[in-house]
PDB file of C-alpha atoms in Angstrom:
ATOM      1  CA  UNK A   1     -39.357 -15.307 -62.597  1.00 94.00           C
ATOM      2  CA  UNK A   2     -41.859 -15.556 -65.404  1.00 96.00           C
ATOM      3  CA  UNK A   3     -44.561 -18.024 -64.424  1.00 96.00           C
ATOM      4  CA  UNK A   4     -43.209 -20.405 -66.977  1.00 96.00           C
ATOM      5  CA  UNK A   5     -39.842 -20.436 -65.091  1.00 96.00           C
ATOM      6  CA  UNK A   6     -41.734 -21.056 -61.775  1.00 97.00           C
ATOM      7  CA  UNK A   7     -43.539 -23.667 -63.266  1.00 96.00           C
ATOM      8  CA  UNK A   8     -40.421 -25.292 -64.642  1.00 95.00           C
ATOM      9  CA  UNK A   9     -38.602 -25.005 -61.131  1.00 96.00           C
ATOM     10  CA  UNK A  10     -41.680 -26.692 -59.593  1.00 96.00           C
ATOM     11  CA  UNK A  11     -42.609 -23.748 -57.672  1.00 97.00           C
ATOM     12  CA  UNK A  12     -46.426 -22.364 -57.441  1.00 96.00           C
ATOM     13  CA  UNK A  13     -47.105 -20.570 -60.809  1.00 96.00           C
ATOM     14  CA  UNK A  14     -50.176 -19.015 -62.168  1.00 94.00           C
ATOM     15  CA  UNK A  15     -51.554 -21.323 -64.871  1.00 89.00           C
ATOM     16  CA  UNK A  16     -54.768 -19.623 -65.645  1.00 89.00           C
ATOM     17  CA  UNK A  17     -53.781 -16.332 -65.998  1.00 91.00           C
ATOM     18  CA  UNK A  18     -50.438 -16.151 -67.725  1.00 94.00           C
ATOM     19  CA  UNK A  19     -50.938 -15.539 -71.578  1.00 95.00           C
ATOM     20  CA  UNK A  20     -47.681 -17.234 -72.483  1.00 97.00           C
ATOM     21  CA  UNK A  21     -48.819 -20.672 -70.449  1.00 97.00           C
ATOM     22  CA  UNK A  22     -52.300 -20.361 -72.056  1.00 97.00           C
ATOM     23  CA  UNK A  23     -50.866 -19.462 -75.653  1.00 97.00           C
ATOM     24  CA  UNK A  24     -48.639 -22.536 -75.324  1.00 97.00           C
ATOM     25  CA  UNK A  25     -51.275 -25.178 -74.160  1.00 98.00           C
ATOM     26  CA  UNK A  26     -53.514 -23.827 -77.110  1.00 98.00           C
ATOM     27  CA  UNK A  27     -50.856 -24.622 -79.492  1.00 98.00           C
ATOM     28  CA  UNK A  28     -50.670 -28.291 -78.055  1.00 98.00           C
ATOM     29  CA  UNK A  29     -54.248 -28.642 -77.783  1.00 98.00           C
ATOM     30  CA  UNK A  30     -54.907 -27.489 -81.431  1.00 98.00           C
ATOM     31  CA  UNK A  31     -52.118 -30.014 -82.724  1.00 98.00           C
ATOM     32  CA  UNK A  32     -53.583 -32.779 -80.271  1.00 98.00           C
ATOM     33  CA  UNK A  33     -57.248 -31.901 -81.913  1.00 98.00           C
ATOM     34  CA  UNK A  34     -55.508 -32.004 -85.642  1.00 98.00           C
ATOM     35  CA  UNK A  35     -54.150 -35.576 -84.463  1.00 98.00           C
ATOM     36  CA  UNK A  36     -57.184 -36.967 -83.256  1.00 98.00           C
ATOM     37  CA  UNK A  37     -59.215 -36.013 -86.369  1.00 98.00           C
ATOM     38  CA  UNK A  38     -56.605 -37.998 -88.658  1.00 98.00           C
ATOM     39  CA  UNK A  39     -57.383 -41.502 -89.734  1.00 97.00           C
ATOM     40  CA  UNK A  40     -55.211 -44.117 -88.120  1.00 95.00           C
ATOM     41  CA  UNK A  41     -53.665 -44.954 -91.370  1.00 96.00           C
ATOM     42  CA  UNK A  42     -52.832 -41.511 -92.397  1.00 97.00           C
ATOM     43  CA  UNK A  43     -49.270 -41.000 -92.677  1.00 93.00           C
ATOM     44  CA  UNK A  44     -49.515 -37.273 -91.451  1.00 97.00           C
ATOM     45  CA  UNK A  45     -50.188 -38.489 -87.776  1.00 97.00           C
ATOM     46  CA  UNK A  46     -46.334 -38.799 -87.350  1.00 97.00           C
ATOM     47  CA  UNK A  47     -45.627 -35.326 -88.430  1.00 98.00           C
ATOM     48  CA  UNK A  48     -48.335 -33.982 -85.936  1.00 98.00           C
ATOM     49  CA  UNK A  49     -46.841 -36.220 -83.339  1.00 98.00           C
ATOM     50  CA  UNK A  50     -43.530 -34.688 -83.981  1.00 98.00           C
ATOM     51  CA  UNK A  51     -44.985 -31.240 -83.803  1.00 98.00           C
ATOM     52  CA  UNK A  52     -46.612 -32.049 -80.515  1.00 98.00           C
ATOM     53  CA  UNK A  53     -43.368 -33.469 -79.068  1.00 98.00           C
ATOM     54  CA  UNK A  54     -40.761 -31.598 -80.770  1.00 98.00           C
ATOM     55  CA  UNK A  55     -39.247 -34.706 -81.694  1.00 98.00           C
ATOM     56  CA  UNK A  56     -40.554 -38.393 -83.170  1.00 96.00           C
ATOM     57  CA  UNK A  57     -39.750 -41.347 -80.611  1.00 97.00           C
ATOM     58  CA  UNK A  58     -37.998 -44.372 -82.140  1.00 97.00           C
ATOM     59  CA  UNK A  59     -40.956 -46.991 -82.756  1.00 97.00           C
ATOM     60  CA  UNK A  60     -43.423 -45.083 -81.124  1.00 98.00           C
ATOM     61  CA  UNK A  61     -46.960 -46.318 -81.406  1.00 97.00           C
ATOM     62  CA  UNK A  62     -49.719 -43.821 -80.383  1.00 98.00           C
ATOM     63  CA  UNK A  63     -53.287 -44.211 -80.855  1.00 98.00           C
ATOM     64  CA  UNK A  64     -56.088 -41.527 -80.778  1.00 97.00           C
ATOM     65  CA  UNK A  65     -57.461 -40.000 -78.887  1.00 98.00           C
ATOM     66  CA  UNK A  66     -54.490 -38.351 -77.261  1.00 98.00           C
ATOM     67  CA  UNK A  67     -54.446 -35.046 -75.267  1.00 98.00           C
ATOM     68  CA  UNK A  68     -51.520 -33.247 -73.862  1.00 98.00           C
ATOM     69  CA  UNK A  69     -51.275 -29.587 -71.973  1.00 98.00           C
ATOM     70  CA  UNK A  70     -47.688 -28.696 -73.824  1.00 98.00           C
ATOM     71  CA  UNK A  71     -46.300 -31.612 -75.309  1.00 98.00           C
ATOM     72  CA  UNK A  72     -42.535 -30.528 -75.515  1.00 97.00           C
ATOM     73  CA  UNK A  73     -42.243 -31.812 -71.706  1.00 98.00           C
ATOM     74  CA  UNK A  74     -43.057 -35.591 -72.788  1.00 98.00           C
ATOM     75  CA  UNK A  75     -39.690 -37.664 -73.219  1.00 98.00           C
ATOM     76  CA  UNK A  76     -40.767 -40.809 -74.608  1.00 98.00           C
ATOM     77  CA  UNK A  77     -38.118 -43.934 -74.784  1.00 98.00           C
ATOM     78  CA  UNK A  78     -37.911 -46.395 -77.715  1.00 98.00           C
ATOM     79  CA  UNK A  79     -40.418 -48.781 -78.520  1.00 98.00           C
ATOM     80  CA  UNK A  80     -43.455 -46.928 -76.503  1.00 98.00           C
ATOM     81  CA  UNK A  81     -46.944 -48.062 -76.861  1.00 98.00           C
ATOM     82  CA  UNK A  82     -49.599 -45.724 -76.066  1.00 98.00           C
ATOM     83  CA  UNK A  83     -53.215 -46.878 -76.325  1.00 98.00           C
ATOM     84  CA  UNK A  84     -56.514 -44.672 -76.769  1.00 98.00           C
ATOM     85  CA  UNK A  85     -57.783 -41.872 -74.692  1.00 98.00           C
ATOM     86  CA  UNK A  86     -54.526 -40.959 -72.582  1.00 98.00           C
ATOM     87  CA  UNK A  87     -53.816 -37.594 -71.017  1.00 98.00           C
ATOM     88  CA  UNK A  88     -50.565 -36.295 -70.447  1.00 98.00           C
ATOM     89  CA  UNK A  89     -50.736 -33.283 -68.101  1.00 98.00           C
ATOM     90  CA  UNK A  90     -47.143 -32.190 -68.662  1.00 98.00           C
ATOM     91  CA  UNK A  91     -46.599 -29.077 -66.638  1.00 97.00           C
ATOM     92  CA  UNK A  92     -43.076 -30.704 -65.724  1.00 98.00           C
ATOM     93  CA  UNK A  93     -41.596 -33.345 -67.412  1.00 98.00           C
ATOM     94  CA  UNK A  94     -42.868 -36.526 -68.010  1.00 98.00           C
ATOM     95  CA  UNK A  95     -40.204 -39.293 -68.740  1.00 98.00           C
ATOM     96  CA  UNK A  96     -41.298 -42.759 -70.265  1.00 98.00           C
ATOM     97  CA  UNK A  97     -38.557 -45.273 -70.461  1.00 98.00           C
ATOM     98  CA  UNK A  98     -37.954 -47.643 -73.572  1.00 98.00           C
ATOM     99  CA  UNK A  99     -40.431 -50.660 -73.908  1.00 98.00           C
ATOM    100  CA  UNK A 100     -43.241 -49.254 -72.216  1.00 98.00           C
ATOM    101  CA  UNK A 101     -46.838 -50.126 -72.734  1.00 98.00           C
ATOM    102  CA  UNK A 102     -49.800 -47.702 -71.630  1.00 98.00           C
ATOM    103  CA  UNK A 103     -53.177 -49.065 -71.715  1.00 98.00           C
ATOM    104  CA  UNK A 104     -56.149 -47.197 -72.668  1.00 98.00           C
ATOM    105  CA  UNK A 105     -57.621 -44.181 -70.509  1.00 98.00           C
ATOM    106  CA  UNK A 106     -54.273 -43.624 -68.527  1.00 98.00           C
ATOM    107  CA  UNK A 107     -53.464 -40.366 -67.140  1.00 98.00           C
ATOM    108  CA  UNK A 108     -49.935 -38.579 -66.268  1.00 98.00           C
ATOM    109  CA  UNK A 109     -50.686 -35.729 -63.933  1.00 98.00           C
ATOM    110  CA  UNK A 110     -47.878 -33.387 -63.103  1.00 98.00           C
ATOM    111  CA  UNK A 111     -49.915 -30.393 -61.613  1.00 96.00           C
ATOM    112  CA  UNK A 112     -51.089 -30.127 -57.998  1.00 95.00           C
ATOM    113  CA  UNK A 113     -53.217 -27.585 -57.026  1.00 94.00           C
ATOM    114  CA  UNK A 114     -53.187 -25.621 -53.296  1.00 94.00           C
ATOM    115  CA  UNK A 115     -55.551 -27.615 -50.545  1.00 94.00           C
ATOM    116  CA  UNK A 116     -56.917 -24.169 -49.311  1.00 94.00           C
ATOM    117  CA  UNK A 117     -59.812 -22.687 -51.721  1.00 95.00           C
ATOM    118  CA  UNK A 118     -58.309 -18.976 -51.416  1.00 92.00           C
ATOM    119  CA  UNK A 119     -54.768 -19.804 -53.434  1.00 88.00           C
ATOM    120  CA  UNK A 120     -56.732 -22.391 -55.639  1.00 88.00           C
ATOM    121  CA  UNK A 121     -59.375 -19.961 -56.866  1.00 91.00           C
ATOM    122  CA  UNK A 122     -56.678 -17.760 -57.921  1.00 88.00           C
ATOM    123  CA  UNK A 123     -55.571 -20.688 -60.180  1.00 87.00           C
ATOM    124  CA  UNK A 124     -51.984 -21.363 -58.714  1.00 93.00           C
ATOM    125  CA  UNK A 125     -50.504 -24.841 -59.278  1.00 95.00           C
ATOM    126  CA  UNK A 126     -47.259 -26.677 -58.914  1.00 97.00           C
ATOM    127  CA  UNK A 127     -45.895 -29.270 -61.315  1.00 98.00           C
ATOM    128  CA  UNK A 128     -43.784 -32.233 -60.382  1.00 98.00           C
ATOM    129  CA  UNK A 129     -41.989 -34.305 -62.976  1.00 98.00           C
ATOM    130  CA  UNK A 130     -43.163 -38.139 -63.355  1.00 98.00           C
ATOM    131  CA  UNK A 131     -40.428 -40.876 -64.423  1.00 98.00           C
ATOM    132  CA  UNK A 132     -41.165 -44.032 -65.700  1.00 98.00           C
ATOM    133  CA  UNK A 133     -38.489 -46.833 -65.830  1.00 98.00           C
ATOM    134  CA  UNK A 134     -38.030 -49.142 -68.654  1.00 98.00           C
ATOM    135  CA  UNK A 135     -40.130 -52.206 -69.585  1.00 98.00           C
ATOM    136  CA  UNK A 136     -43.337 -51.084 -67.724  1.00 98.00           C
ATOM    137  CA  UNK A 137     -46.908 -52.070 -68.335  1.00 98.00           C
ATOM    138  CA  UNK A 138     -50.035 -49.875 -67.388  1.00 98.00           C
ATOM    139  CA  UNK A 139     -53.282 -51.399 -67.233  1.00 98.00           C
ATOM    140  CA  UNK A 140     -56.401 -49.263 -68.452  1.00 98.00           C
ATOM    141  CA  UNK A 141     -57.431 -46.319 -66.213  1.00 98.00           C
ATOM    142  CA  UNK A 142     -54.214 -45.925 -64.471  1.00 98.00           C
ATOM    143  CA  UNK A 143     -53.481 -42.400 -62.670  1.00 98.00           C
ATOM    144  CA  UNK A 144     -49.832 -41.377 -62.092  1.00 98.00           C
ATOM    145  CA  UNK A 145     -49.587 -38.189 -59.440  1.00 98.00           C
ATOM    146  CA  UNK A 146     -47.174 -35.345 -59.571  1.00 98.00           C
ATOM    147  CA  UNK A 147     -43.750 -36.188 -58.481  1.00 98.00           C
ATOM    148  CA  UNK A 148     -43.987 -39.868 -58.912  1.00 98.00           C
ATOM    149  CA  UNK A 149     -40.959 -42.173 -60.227  1.00 98.00           C
ATOM    150  CA  UNK A 150     -41.958 -46.050 -60.998  1.00 98.00           C
ATOM    151  CA  UNK A 151     -39.234 -48.294 -60.950  1.00 98.00           C
ATOM    152  CA  UNK A 152     -38.423 -50.430 -64.251  1.00 98.00           C
ATOM    153  CA  UNK A 153     -40.019 -53.789 -64.882  1.00 98.00           C
ATOM    154  CA  UNK A 154     -43.310 -52.937 -62.934  1.00 98.00           C
ATOM    155  CA  UNK A 155     -46.899 -53.963 -63.785  1.00 98.00           C
ATOM    156  CA  UNK A 156     -49.462 -51.372 -62.763  1.00 98.00           C
ATOM    157  CA  UNK A 157     -53.077 -52.900 -62.505  1.00 98.00           C
ATOM    158  CA  UNK A 158     -55.854 -51.350 -64.288  1.00 98.00           C
ATOM    159  CA  UNK A 159     -57.454 -48.405 -62.290  1.00 98.00           C
ATOM    160  CA  UNK A 160     -54.521 -47.852 -59.822  1.00 98.00           C
ATOM    161  CA  UNK A 161     -53.897 -44.460 -58.658  1.00 98.00           C
ATOM    162  CA  UNK A 162     -50.247 -44.305 -58.075  1.00 98.00           C
ATOM    163  CA  UNK A 163     -49.298 -41.479 -55.242  1.00 98.00           C
ATOM    164  CA  UNK A 164     -45.959 -42.417 -54.280  1.00 98.00           C
ATOM    165  CA  UNK A 165     -42.886 -43.466 -55.567  1.00 98.00           C
ATOM    166  CA  UNK A 166     -42.680 -47.386 -56.482  1.00 98.00           C
ATOM    167  CA  UNK A 167     -39.500 -49.763 -56.622  1.00 98.00           C
ATOM    168  CA  UNK A 168     -38.667 -51.630 -59.716  1.00 98.00           C
ATOM    169  CA  UNK A 169     -39.878 -54.878 -60.371  1.00 98.00           C
ATOM    170  CA  UNK A 170     -43.204 -54.406 -58.615  1.00 98.00           C
ATOM    171  CA  UNK A 171     -46.727 -55.372 -59.200  1.00 98.00           C
ATOM    172  CA  UNK A 172     -48.726 -52.553 -58.223  1.00 98.00           C
ATOM    173  CA  UNK A 173     -52.350 -52.001 -57.734  1.00 98.00           C
ATOM    174  CA  UNK A 174     -55.242 -50.252 -55.597  1.00 98.00           C
ATOM    175  CA  UNK A 175     -56.529 -46.817 -54.633  1.00 98.00           C
ATOM    176  CA  UNK A 176     -54.148 -45.614 -53.632  1.00 98.00           C
ATOM    177  CA  UNK A 177     -51.655 -47.959 -54.925  1.00 98.00           C
ATOM    178  CA  UNK A 178     -49.383 -50.092 -53.332  1.00 98.00           C
ATOM    179  CA  UNK A 179     -46.754 -52.948 -54.064  1.00 98.00           C
ATOM    180  CA  UNK A 180     -48.548 -56.113 -54.108  1.00 98.00           C
ATOM    181  CA  UNK A 181     -45.753 -58.265 -54.757  1.00 97.00           C
ATOM    182  CA  UNK A 182     -42.195 -58.403 -56.583  1.00 98.00           C
ATOM    183  CA  UNK A 183     -41.991 -59.640 -60.005  1.00 97.00           C
ATOM    184  CA  UNK A 184     -39.006 -62.142 -60.589  1.00 95.00           C
ATOM    185  CA  UNK A 185     -37.466 -60.956 -63.621  1.00 90.00           C
TER     186      UNK A 185
END
């Protein structure tokens, strides 16, 4: 298997020394840099976003600065709002549902590293998908960890670190995040 195939399969892969993955990250980083240099009113923004993602989502509002690793592994639903300074570490798929609002400085992290430093120092990582249901709201500075699914209708409080799956219609807060209460919808 290639390192990219291992990455897609959720296996340990070499992210730091594989030229194909390095090249793909540089392409995305260059596109994100270009996007972040454009004025908010510049109509070329949509073209750059389409080049980053490989498509242009319906009714997307994406504010700069914005950063992603590969871009093509990000799947955004309809009517998604992404505030400033968000980072999508998309070694695996990051799937965001419809009508999701993402506050400033949030991070969606699909990559994990080995606990033992011998393997970690070799550049190994494992990417696990993140899935966000429809109608969620993320406060500022929320971090979502690898492999997490968040059900529809959730509100994630500012500063939360979501390390495990969360049920639909939940108010989520804390480090690590936990369900505070069920939201009656």
